[in-house]
Amino acid sequence: MKKKFKTMILLLSAALAMVLSGCGGSSDKLVLNVYNWGEYISDGSDDSLDTIRAFEDWYEEEYGTKVTVNYSTYPSNEDMYSKLASGAASYDVIIPSDYMIARMAKEGMLQPLNFDNIPNYQYINQSFHGLYYDPEDTYSVPYTYGIVGVIYDANKVDEADTGSWDLMWNEKYAGDILQYNNSRDAFGTAMYKLGIDVNTTDKAQWDRAAEELINQRGLVKSYVMDEIFNMMESGEAAIGSYYAGDYFVMKEAQAEQVDLRFYYPENTNFFVDAMCIPTCAQNKELAEIFINFMLSEQAAVANAEFISYASPNRLVYENRAYIEDMGQDAMEVLYPELGDFAEKYNKLAYRNMDGEMLDYLNSLWETIKLN
């Protein structure tokens, strides 16, 4: 889920050209506004392909018309949702996580896709069709997927203590543990640890998870999102839960005295992030053409290589030579043997919650952060 947002940069061009008048805004320029997680697309750095520029160049060559892509980023699903729900800005393509897609579709915030404009959808693995958040494949095209695990510094953490969620509550490592700074993922760590259904509507079960997080509070060095990268890479912290793809980014940048390792607890979050078109989009057909381009082999492989996440696109899986350079455990971490992916995913992934449960969750979270 979400995801890699190591550097939250809102490009100046996006700030200048973004339609700021809400969903009713308009522009006489051929402009595409894309809203994504930070560092979640191949951007031309480190000799990678600049997929945004590649799309602009391809479109001009293909259609004889110049298009400008305004690309901006958000740190969480909830921040993205709040901005769109407020009408503060208009975007043509967004890339939310599964549970947020379900919520936005239910609230009428997403447009049905015209798959005639997205022929490369044929390359999406069949296992990613008809998942719970979009059962009729109406509103979304899978972009990446993954599983949440625990990252630890083997130079500080005893191997015997690893393997489960208990590590994040181990008093031996007090002051060296990082916890998510968002309610759904933080609660997820506690609920998976306790064997609680992360989608339960039983408030007593959420209270149990909240108590577990309160008990952990004294052990936590910091509540983080993108800050986890520098803190784990430098050795400032030794334990944290995060998304599988980001482990490889941290490992590549780790300091000499740090030896980062990764494992999946028995129960953990499966997530899918997917490309969608919000109802406030100004250029729906252009957005669909952009989505189709991102499914092409060159763009899809470049994005997967740059962000280090698993891809649902079979063109990526069939052309995954780059994974060999990521380390011996790369295939095992990114593409573990799961059996029936859809069955495991539908059992363990976050689901959308109704307003009452969301309000209750948020109130518990505020209590936890105040303790």
mmCIF file of C-alpha atoms in Angstrom:
data_model
loop_
_atom_site.group_PDB
_atom_site.id
_atom_site.type_symbol
_atom_site.label_atom_id
_atom_site.label_comp_id
_atom_site.label_asym_id
_atom_site.label_seq_id
_atom_site.Cartn_x
_atom_site.Cartn_y
_atom_site.Cartn_z
ATOM 1 C CA MET A 1 0.000 0.000 0.000
ATOM 2 C CA LYS A 2 1.196 2.260 -0.480
ATOM 3 C CA LYS A 3 4.177 2.745 -0.305
ATOM 4 C CA LYS A 4 7.415 4.583 -1.216
ATOM 5 C CA PHE A 5 7.336 8.250 -0.383
ATOM 6 C CA LYS A 6 10.916 8.851 0.697
ATOM 7 C CA THR A 7 10.966 12.341 -0.777
ATOM 8 C CA MET A 8 7.712 14.317 -0.797
ATOM 9 C CA ILE A 9 8.281 16.742 -3.637
ATOM 10 C CA LEU A 10 5.542 18.764 -5.242
ATOM 11 C CA LEU A 11 7.031 19.812 -8.553
ATOM 12 C CA LEU A 12 7.019 23.551 -9.205
ATOM 13 C CA SER A 13 5.441 23.019 -12.600
ATOM 14 C CA ALA A 14 2.544 21.214 -10.952
ATOM 15 C CA ALA A 15 2.086 24.027 -8.471
ATOM 16 C CA LEU A 16 2.002 26.588 -11.291
ATOM 17 C CA ALA A 17 -0.237 24.688 -13.689
ATOM 18 C CA MET A 18 -2.524 22.676 -11.399
ATOM 19 C CA VAL A 19 -6.182 23.479 -11.661
ATOM 20 C CA LEU A 20 -6.897 24.954 -8.260
ATOM 21 C CA SER A 21 -10.568 25.745 -8.652
ATOM 22 C CA GLY A 22 -11.765 22.247 -7.749
ATOM 23 C CA CYS A 23 -13.659 19.730 -9.824
ATOM 24 C CA GLY A 24 -15.403 22.446 -11.772
ATOM 25 C CA GLY A 25 -12.140 23.938 -13.051
ATOM 26 C CA SER A 26 -11.027 23.860 -16.675
ATOM 27 C CA SER A 27 -8.060 24.684 -18.880
ATOM 28 C CA ASP A 28 -7.639 25.304 -22.595
ATOM 29 C CA LYS A 29 -4.218 23.612 -22.594
ATOM 30 C CA LEU A 30 -3.640 19.885 -23.169
ATOM 31 C CA VAL A 31 -2.596 19.110 -19.630
ATOM 32 C CA LEU A 32 -2.712 15.906 -17.633
ATOM 33 C CA ASN A 33 -2.666 16.160 -13.841
ATOM 34 C CA VAL A 34 -1.281 13.032 -12.162
ATOM 35 C CA TYR A 35 -1.370 12.537 -8.385
ATOM 36 C CA ASN A 36 0.736 9.683 -6.987
ATOM 37 C CA TRP A 37 2.714 8.491 -3.994
ATOM 38 C CA GLY A 38 6.178 10.066 -3.746
ATOM 39 C CA GLU A 39 9.004 8.266 -5.560
ATOM 40 C CA TYR A 40 6.495 5.837 -7.031
ATOM 41 C CA ILE A 41 7.399 6.196 -10.684
ATOM 42 C CA SER A 42 10.608 5.984 -12.706
ATOM 43 C CA ASP A 43 11.672 9.631 -12.950
ATOM 44 C CA GLY A 44 14.980 9.640 -14.834
ATOM 45 C CA SER A 45 17.245 9.716 -11.798
ATOM 46 C CA ASP A 46 20.035 7.160 -11.392
ATOM 47 C CA ASP A 47 20.015 6.503 -15.150
ATOM 48 C CA SER A 48 16.396 5.353 -15.065
ATOM 49 C CA LEU A 49 13.812 6.064 -17.740
ATOM 50 C CA ASP A 50 11.827 9.250 -17.164
ATOM 51 C CA THR A 51 8.450 7.681 -17.870
ATOM 52 C CA ILE A 52 6.580 11.002 -17.634
ATOM 53 C CA ARG A 53 8.832 12.579 -20.270
ATOM 54 C CA ALA A 54 8.661 9.395 -22.327
ATOM 55 C CA PHE A 55 4.867 9.630 -22.347
ATOM 56 C CA GLU A 56 4.931 13.296 -23.361
ATOM 57 C CA ASP A 57 7.347 12.560 -26.209
ATOM 58 C CA TRP A 58 5.420 9.492 -27.347
ATOM 59 C CA TYR A 59 2.101 11.334 -27.308
ATOM 60 C CA GLU A 60 3.421 14.228 -29.375
ATOM 61 C CA GLU A 61 4.909 11.821 -31.914
ATOM 62 C CA GLU A 62 1.786 9.639 -32.010
ATOM 63 C CA TYR A 63 -0.870 12.378 -32.092
ATOM 64 C CA GLY A 64 1.027 15.439 -33.293
ATOM 65 C CA THR A 65 -0.052 17.362 -30.200
ATOM 66 C CA LYS A 66 2.040 18.458 -27.258
ATOM 67 C CA VAL A 67 0.883 17.381 -23.817
ATOM 68 C CA THR A 68 2.210 18.497 -20.450
ATOM 69 C CA VAL A 69 1.998 16.179 -17.459
ATOM 70 C CA ASN A 70 1.794 17.910 -14.099
ATOM 71 C CA TYR A 71 2.965 15.338 -11.576
ATOM 72 C CA SER A 72 2.496 15.820 -7.841
ATOM 73 C CA THR A 73 2.686 13.534 -4.823
ATOM 74 C CA TYR A 74 0.894 12.678 -1.596
ATOM 75 C CA PRO A 75 2.104 10.912 1.589
ATOM 76 C CA SER A 76 -0.939 8.743 2.339
ATOM 77 C CA ASN A 77 -4.263 7.519 0.985
ATOM 78 C CA GLU A 78 -6.061 9.627 3.537
ATOM 79 C CA ASP A 79 -4.283 12.830 2.492
ATOM 80 C CA MET A 80 -5.106 12.137 -1.146
ATOM 81 C CA TYR A 81 -8.738 11.410 -0.309
ATOM 82 C CA SER A 82 -9.119 14.570 1.770
ATOM 83 C CA LYS A 83 -7.765 16.772 -0.988
ATOM 84 C CA LEU A 84 -10.053 15.325 -3.643
ATOM 85 C CA ALA A 85 -13.084 15.260 -1.339
ATOM 86 C CA SER A 86 -12.562 18.927 -0.485
ATOM 87 C CA GLY A 87 -12.557 19.947 -4.149
ATOM 88 C CA ALA A 88 -9.267 21.769 -3.576
ATOM 89 C CA ALA A 89 -7.759 20.520 -6.827
ATOM 90 C CA SER A 90 -8.527 18.529 -9.962
ATOM 91 C CA TYR A 91 -6.547 15.456 -11.034
ATOM 92 C CA ASP A 92 -6.874 13.163 -14.027
ATOM 93 C CA VAL A 93 -5.009 10.092 -12.759
ATOM 94 C CA ILE A 94 -4.591 8.960 -9.163
ATOM 95 C CA ILE A 95 -3.021 5.774 -7.760
ATOM 96 C CA PRO A 96 -4.761 4.893 -4.480
ATOM 97 C CA SER A 97 -4.555 1.667 -2.519
ATOM 98 C CA ASP A 98 -7.245 -0.980 -2.664
ATOM 99 C CA TYR A 99 -9.352 -0.091 0.377
ATOM 100 C CA MET A 100 -9.351 3.563 -0.630
ATOM 101 C CA ILE A 101 -10.439 2.647 -4.160
ATOM 102 C CA ALA A 102 -13.419 0.785 -2.661
ATOM 103 C CA ARG A 103 -14.306 3.802 -0.552
ATOM 104 C CA MET A 104 -13.988 6.313 -3.375
ATOM 105 C CA ALA A 105 -15.988 4.132 -5.769
ATOM 106 C CA LYS A 106 -18.779 3.762 -3.195
ATOM 107 C CA GLU A 107 -18.856 7.528 -2.696
ATOM 108 C CA GLY A 108 -19.022 8.242 -6.425
ATOM 109 C CA MET A 109 -15.547 9.750 -6.606
ATOM 110 C CA LEU A 110 -14.244 7.537 -9.446
ATOM 111 C CA GLN A 111 -15.212 7.272 -13.112
ATOM 112 C CA PRO A 112 -15.735 3.943 -14.888
ATOM 113 C CA LEU A 113 -12.870 3.259 -17.297
ATOM 114 C CA ASN A 114 -13.233 2.815 -21.043
ATOM 115 C CA PHE A 115 -10.982 -0.180 -21.629
ATOM 116 C CA ASP A 116 -11.090 0.397 -25.382
ATOM 117 C CA ASN A 117 -8.519 3.083 -24.615
ATOM 118 C CA ILE A 118 -6.495 0.703 -22.421
ATOM 119 C CA PRO A 119 -5.698 -2.317 -24.625
ATOM 120 C CA ASN A 120 -2.547 -3.070 -22.609
ATOM 121 C CA TYR A 121 -4.833 -4.133 -19.775
ATOM 122 C CA GLN A 122 -4.467 -7.589 -21.366
ATOM 123 C CA TYR A 123 -1.053 -7.832 -19.688
ATOM 124 C CA ILE A 124 -2.451 -7.670 -16.138
ATOM 125 C CA ASN A 125 -2.135 -11.099 -14.546
ATOM 126 C CA GLN A 126 -5.480 -12.857 -14.183
ATOM 127 C CA SER A 127 -4.914 -13.194 -10.419
ATOM 128 C CA PHE A 128 -5.478 -9.437 -10.150
ATOM 129 C CA HIS A 129 -8.860 -9.403 -11.835
ATOM 130 C CA GLY A 130 -12.041 -9.200 -9.781
ATOM 131 C CA LEU A 131 -10.446 -8.468 -6.406
ATOM 132 C CA TYR A 132 -12.719 -7.290 -3.622
ATOM 133 C CA TYR A 133 -12.105 -3.536 -3.998
ATOM 134 C CA ASP A 134 -13.236 -3.495 -7.663
ATOM 135 C CA PRO A 135 -15.021 -6.826 -8.298
ATOM 136 C CA GLU A 136 -16.163 -5.951 -11.815
ATOM 137 C CA ASP A 137 -12.848 -4.290 -12.788
ATOM 138 C CA THR A 138 -14.753 -1.089 -13.457
ATOM 139 C CA TYR A 139 -12.674 1.690 -11.923
ATOM 140 C CA SER A 140 -9.069 0.585 -11.659
ATOM 141 C CA VAL A 141 -5.988 -0.879 -13.331
ATOM 142 C CA PRO A 142 -3.462 -2.527 -10.954
ATOM 143 C CA TYR A 143 -0.113 -0.725 -10.814
ATOM 144 C CA THR A 144 1.863 -2.517 -8.091
ATOM 145 C CA TYR A 145 1.259 -4.949 -5.271
ATOM 146 C CA GLY A 146 3.071 -6.219 -2.245
ATOM 147 C CA ILE A 147 3.076 -7.527 1.276
ATOM 148 C CA VAL A 148 3.999 -5.744 4.503
ATOM 149 C CA GLY A 149 6.882 -7.191 6.492
ATOM 150 C CA VAL A 150 9.324 -6.359 9.261
ATOM 151 C CA ILE A 151 12.732 -4.832 8.553
ATOM 152 C CA TYR A 152 15.463 -5.154 11.164
ATOM 153 C CA ASP A 153 19.169 -4.508 11.631
ATOM 154 C CA ALA A 154 20.865 -7.870 12.119
ATOM 155 C CA ASN A 155 23.790 -6.118 13.825
ATOM 156 C CA LYS A 156 21.461 -5.046 16.664
ATOM 157 C CA VAL A 157 18.673 -7.627 16.678
ATOM 158 C CA ASP A 158 19.093 -11.250 17.709
ATOM 159 C CA GLU A 159 17.942 -13.613 14.962
ATOM 160 C CA ALA A 160 16.099 -15.705 17.568
ATOM 161 C CA ASP A 161 13.797 -12.756 18.264
ATOM 162 C CA THR A 162 12.626 -12.399 14.659
ATOM 163 C CA GLY A 163 9.855 -14.072 12.691
ATOM 164 C CA SER A 164 6.692 -12.580 14.171
ATOM 165 C CA TRP A 165 5.081 -9.273 15.077
ATOM 166 C CA ASP A 166 6.299 -9.760 18.642
ATOM 167 C CA LEU A 167 9.625 -8.205 17.660
ATOM 168 C CA MET A 168 7.977 -4.785 17.512
ATOM 169 C CA TRP A 169 6.866 -5.200 21.128
ATOM 170 C CA ASN A 170 10.110 -6.682 22.452
ATOM 171 C CA GLU A 171 11.283 -4.629 25.436
ATOM 172 C CA LYS A 172 14.874 -5.608 24.701
ATOM 173 C CA TYR A 173 14.797 -3.131 21.814
ATOM 174 C CA ALA A 174 13.049 -0.245 23.555
ATOM 175 C CA GLY A 175 13.916 3.036 21.859
ATOM 176 C CA ASP A 176 14.989 1.269 18.676
ATOM 177 C CA ILE A 177 11.510 0.511 17.288
ATOM 178 C CA LEU A 178 9.652 2.538 14.655
ATOM 179 C CA GLN A 179 5.873 2.443 14.254
ATOM 180 C CA TYR A 180 3.698 3.715 11.415
ATOM 181 C CA ASN A 181 2.412 7.244 11.667
ATOM 182 C CA ASN A 182 -0.925 6.345 10.129
ATOM 183 C CA SER A 183 -3.811 4.729 11.937
ATOM 184 C CA ARG A 184 -4.705 1.875 9.593
ATOM 185 C CA ASP A 185 -1.186 0.465 9.260
ATOM 186 C CA ALA A 186 -0.337 0.954 12.937
ATOM 187 C CA PHE A 187 -3.517 -0.801 14.017
ATOM 188 C CA GLY A 188 -2.745 -3.490 11.452
ATOM 189 C CA THR A 189 0.510 -4.426 13.202
ATOM 190 C CA ALA A 190 -1.311 -4.855 16.518
ATOM 191 C CA MET A 191 -4.298 -6.706 15.059
ATOM 192 C CA TYR A 192 -2.240 -9.167 13.043
ATOM 193 C CA LYS A 193 -0.161 -9.752 16.203
ATOM 194 C CA LEU A 194 -3.270 -10.449 18.267
ATOM 195 C CA GLY A 195 -4.986 -12.518 15.587
ATOM 196 C CA ILE A 196 -7.789 -9.974 15.171
ATOM 197 C CA ASP A 197 -9.549 -9.514 11.839
ATOM 198 C CA VAL A 198 -8.266 -6.145 10.561
ATOM 199 C CA ASN A 199 -11.689 -5.489 9.039
ATOM 200 C CA THR A 200 -13.775 -6.286 12.110
ATOM 201 C CA THR A 201 -16.667 -4.023 13.021
ATOM 202 C CA ASP A 202 -16.516 -5.118 16.670
ATOM 203 C CA LYS A 203 -15.418 -2.021 18.575
ATOM 204 C CA ALA A 204 -14.234 -4.148 21.495
ATOM 205 C CA GLN A 205 -11.649 -5.730 19.200
ATOM 206 C CA TRP A 206 -10.428 -2.325 18.100
ATOM 207 C CA ASP A 207 -10.164 -1.393 21.774
ATOM 208 C CA ARG A 208 -7.952 -4.464 22.324
ATOM 209 C CA ALA A 209 -5.689 -3.370 19.474
ATOM 210 C CA ALA A 210 -5.573 0.181 20.809
ATOM 211 C CA GLU A 211 -4.488 -1.114 24.218
ATOM 212 C CA GLU A 212 -1.728 -3.100 22.518
ATOM 213 C CA LEU A 213 -0.503 0.038 20.760
ATOM 214 C CA ILE A 214 -0.635 2.004 24.010
ATOM 215 C CA ASN A 215 1.468 -0.717 25.654
ATOM 216 C CA GLN A 216 3.969 -0.381 22.808
ATOM 217 C CA ARG A 217 4.149 3.408 23.085
ATOM 218 C CA GLY A 218 7.009 3.444 25.597
ATOM 219 C CA LEU A 219 9.140 1.251 23.339
ATOM 220 C CA VAL A 220 8.681 3.338 20.208
ATOM 221 C CA LYS A 221 11.449 5.661 19.148
ATOM 222 C CA SER A 222 9.281 7.502 16.650
ATOM 223 C CA TYR A 223 6.082 7.295 14.607
ATOM 224 C CA VAL A 224 7.156 7.598 10.999
ATOM 225 C CA MET A 225 6.285 7.326 7.353
ATOM 226 C CA ASP A 226 8.983 8.447 4.908
ATOM 227 C CA GLU A 227 11.348 9.135 7.816
ATOM 228 C CA ILE A 228 11.843 5.382 8.204
ATOM 229 C CA PHE A 229 14.227 5.340 5.262
ATOM 230 C CA ASN A 230 16.940 7.528 6.765
ATOM 231 C CA MET A 231 16.466 6.135 10.260
ATOM 232 C CA MET A 232 16.828 2.501 9.203
ATOM 233 C CA GLU A 233 19.549 3.164 6.631
ATOM 234 C CA SER A 234 21.687 5.090 9.128
ATOM 235 C CA GLY A 235 21.189 2.696 12.031
ATOM 236 C CA GLU A 236 19.350 5.323 14.067
ATOM 237 C CA ALA A 237 16.622 2.703 14.554
ATOM 238 C CA ALA A 238 16.802 -1.080 14.353
ATOM 239 C CA ILE A 239 13.225 -2.323 13.809
ATOM 240 C CA GLY A 240 10.312 -1.152 11.698
ATOM 241 C CA SER A 241 7.446 -2.504 9.645
ATOM 242 C CA TYR A 242 7.208 -1.379 6.056
ATOM 243 C CA TYR A 243 6.361 -2.318 2.512
ATOM 244 C CA ALA A 244 8.462 -5.031 0.896
ATOM 245 C CA GLY A 245 9.715 -2.992 -2.060
ATOM 246 C CA ASP A 246 11.084 -0.270 0.187
ATOM 247 C CA TYR A 247 13.279 -2.769 1.995
ATOM 248 C CA PHE A 248 15.512 -2.964 -1.073
ATOM 249 C CA VAL A 249 15.797 0.815 -1.269
ATOM 250 C CA MET A 250 16.896 0.915 2.370
ATOM 251 C CA LYS A 251 19.280 -2.003 1.960
ATOM 252 C CA GLU A 252 20.973 -0.400 -1.010
ATOM 253 C CA ALA A 253 21.532 2.823 0.934
ATOM 254 C CA GLN A 254 22.374 1.301 4.333
ATOM 255 C CA ALA A 255 25.428 2.550 6.197
ATOM 256 C CA GLU A 256 28.497 0.333 6.553
ATOM 257 C CA GLN A 257 27.644 -0.558 10.162
ATOM 258 C CA VAL A 258 24.058 -1.567 9.274
ATOM 259 C CA ASP A 259 22.909 -4.997 8.046
ATOM 260 C CA LEU A 260 19.221 -4.783 7.152
ATOM 261 C CA ARG A 261 17.153 -7.971 6.863
ATOM 262 C CA PHE A 262 13.483 -8.650 6.130
ATOM 263 C CA TYR A 263 10.813 -11.216 6.973
ATOM 264 C CA TYR A 264 7.061 -11.727 6.633
ATOM 265 C CA PRO A 265 5.104 -12.491 9.813
ATOM 266 C CA GLU A 266 2.534 -15.270 9.413
ATOM 267 C CA ASN A 267 -0.354 -12.810 9.055
ATOM 268 C CA THR A 268 0.220 -9.467 7.421
ATOM 269 C CA ASN A 269 -1.235 -6.967 5.018
ATOM 270 C CA PHE A 270 -1.475 -7.655 1.300
ATOM 271 C CA PHE A 271 -2.050 -4.559 -0.802
ATOM 272 C CA VAL A 272 -2.661 -3.504 -4.389
ATOM 273 C CA ASP A 273 -2.245 0.044 -5.658
ATOM 274 C CA ALA A 274 -4.094 0.831 -8.864
ATOM 275 C CA MET A 275 -4.493 3.618 -11.412
ATOM 276 C CA CYS A 276 -7.890 5.332 -11.358
ATOM 277 C CA ILE A 277 -9.614 8.376 -12.827
ATOM 278 C CA PRO A 278 -11.484 10.597 -10.348
ATOM 279 C CA THR A 279 -14.818 12.165 -11.235
ATOM 280 C CA CYS A 280 -13.223 15.628 -11.207
ATOM 281 C CA ALA A 281 -10.831 14.674 -14.053
ATOM 282 C CA GLN A 282 -10.725 17.176 -16.893
ATOM 283 C CA ASN A 283 -9.191 14.851 -19.511
ATOM 284 C CA LYS A 284 -10.609 11.343 -19.117
ATOM 285 C CA GLU A 285 -9.587 9.964 -22.516
ATOM 286 C CA LEU A 286 -6.076 11.376 -22.172
ATOM 287 C CA ALA A 287 -5.911 9.834 -18.702
ATOM 288 C CA GLU A 288 -6.825 6.432 -20.156
ATOM 289 C CA ILE A 289 -4.145 6.786 -22.803
ATOM 290 C CA PHE A 290 -1.644 7.596 -20.041
ATOM 291 C CA ILE A 291 -2.692 4.515 -18.066
ATOM 292 C CA ASN A 292 -2.309 2.395 -21.184
ATOM 293 C CA PHE A 293 1.195 3.771 -21.741
ATOM 294 C CA MET A 294 2.183 2.892 -18.179
ATOM 295 C CA LEU A 295 1.209 -0.721 -18.944
ATOM 296 C CA SER A 296 3.523 -0.888 -21.961
ATOM 297 C CA GLU A 297 6.624 -3.029 -21.536
ATOM 298 C CA GLN A 298 9.191 -0.235 -21.472
ATOM 299 C CA ALA A 299 7.323 1.917 -18.962
ATOM 300 C CA ALA A 300 6.107 -0.950 -16.757
ATOM 301 C CA VAL A 301 9.552 -2.539 -16.456
ATOM 302 C CA ALA A 302 11.201 0.844 -15.807
ATOM 303 C CA ASN A 303 8.702 1.665 -13.047
ATOM 304 C CA ALA A 304 9.054 -1.750 -11.396
ATOM 305 C CA GLU A 305 12.840 -1.542 -11.470
ATOM 306 C CA PHE A 306 12.922 1.999 -10.088
ATOM 307 C CA ILE A 307 10.465 1.589 -7.218
ATOM 308 C CA SER A 308 11.409 -2.038 -6.373
ATOM 309 C CA TYR A 309 7.810 -3.184 -5.962
ATOM 310 C CA ALA A 310 6.233 -6.315 -7.400
ATOM 311 C CA SER A 311 4.216 -5.773 -10.556
ATOM 312 C CA PRO A 312 0.920 -7.379 -11.604
ATOM 313 C CA ASN A 313 1.985 -6.832 -15.226
ATOM 314 C CA ARG A 314 3.185 -10.102 -16.779
ATOM 315 C CA LEU A 315 5.507 -8.175 -19.114
ATOM 316 C CA VAL A 316 7.480 -7.174 -16.018
ATOM 317 C CA TYR A 317 7.582 -10.662 -14.572
ATOM 318 C CA GLU A 318 8.752 -12.074 -17.902
ATOM 319 C CA ASN A 319 11.499 -9.432 -18.165
ATOM 320 C CA ARG A 320 12.754 -9.381 -14.577
ATOM 321 C CA ALA A 321 16.503 -9.720 -15.140
ATOM 322 C CA TYR A 322 16.991 -6.521 -13.116
ATOM 323 C CA ILE A 323 15.904 -8.384 -9.966
ATOM 324 C CA GLU A 324 19.120 -10.398 -10.024
ATOM 325 C CA ASP A 325 20.998 -7.208 -9.122
ATOM 326 C CA MET A 326 18.828 -6.619 -6.044
ATOM 327 C CA GLY A 327 20.243 -9.508 -3.999
ATOM 328 C CA GLN A 328 19.691 -13.198 -3.446
ATOM 329 C CA ASP A 329 16.484 -12.705 -1.479
ATOM 330 C CA ALA A 330 14.849 -10.377 -4.006
ATOM 331 C CA MET A 331 12.661 -12.918 -5.793
ATOM 332 C CA GLU A 332 11.622 -14.523 -2.509
ATOM 333 C CA VAL A 333 10.615 -11.166 -1.028
ATOM 334 C CA LEU A 334 8.981 -9.587 -4.083
ATOM 335 C CA TYR A 335 7.342 -12.662 -5.602
ATOM 336 C CA PRO A 336 6.926 -15.226 -2.816
ATOM 337 C CA GLU A 337 5.134 -18.474 -3.510
ATOM 338 C CA LEU A 338 1.611 -17.675 -2.387
ATOM 339 C CA GLY A 339 -0.537 -20.355 -3.944
ATOM 340 C CA ASP A 340 -3.882 -18.691 -4.607
ATOM 341 C CA PHE A 341 -3.000 -14.991 -4.412
ATOM 342 C CA ALA A 342 -6.604 -13.805 -4.603
ATOM 343 C CA GLU A 343 -7.668 -16.045 -1.715
ATOM 344 C CA LYS A 344 -4.905 -14.799 0.595
ATOM 345 C CA TYR A 345 -5.345 -11.226 -0.525
ATOM 346 C CA ASN A 346 -9.099 -11.164 -0.003
ATOM 347 C CA LYS A 347 -8.610 -12.635 3.483
ATOM 348 C CA LEU A 348 -5.836 -10.353 4.760
ATOM 349 C CA ALA A 349 -6.115 -7.054 2.873
ATOM 350 C CA TYR A 350 -7.648 -3.957 4.421
ATOM 351 C CA ARG A 351 -11.272 -3.297 3.510
ATOM 352 C CA ASN A 352 -13.085 -0.017 3.377
ATOM 353 C CA MET A 353 -14.834 0.878 6.650
ATOM 354 C CA ASP A 354 -18.042 2.864 7.042
ATOM 355 C CA GLY A 355 -18.049 6.362 8.468
ATOM 356 C CA GLU A 356 -18.905 5.313 12.012
ATOM 357 C CA MET A 357 -16.027 2.825 12.190
ATOM 358 C CA LEU A 358 -13.608 5.300 10.623
ATOM 359 C CA ASP A 359 -14.582 7.910 13.198
ATOM 360 C CA TYR A 360 -14.087 5.370 15.980
ATOM 361 C CA LEU A 361 -10.700 4.321 14.612
ATOM 362 C CA ASN A 362 -9.560 7.930 14.338
ATOM 363 C CA SER A 363 -10.646 8.703 17.899
ATOM 364 C CA LEU A 364 -8.699 5.686 19.184
ATOM 365 C CA TRP A 365 -5.665 6.788 17.200
ATOM 366 C CA GLU A 366 -5.757 10.249 18.748
ATOM 367 C CA THR A 367 -5.850 8.639 22.187
ATOM 368 C CA ILE A 368 -2.843 6.458 21.370
ATOM 369 C CA LYS A 369 -0.795 9.387 20.087
ATOM 370 C CA LEU A 370 -1.583 11.419 23.231
ATOM 371 C CA ASN A 371 -0.406 8.715 25.641
#
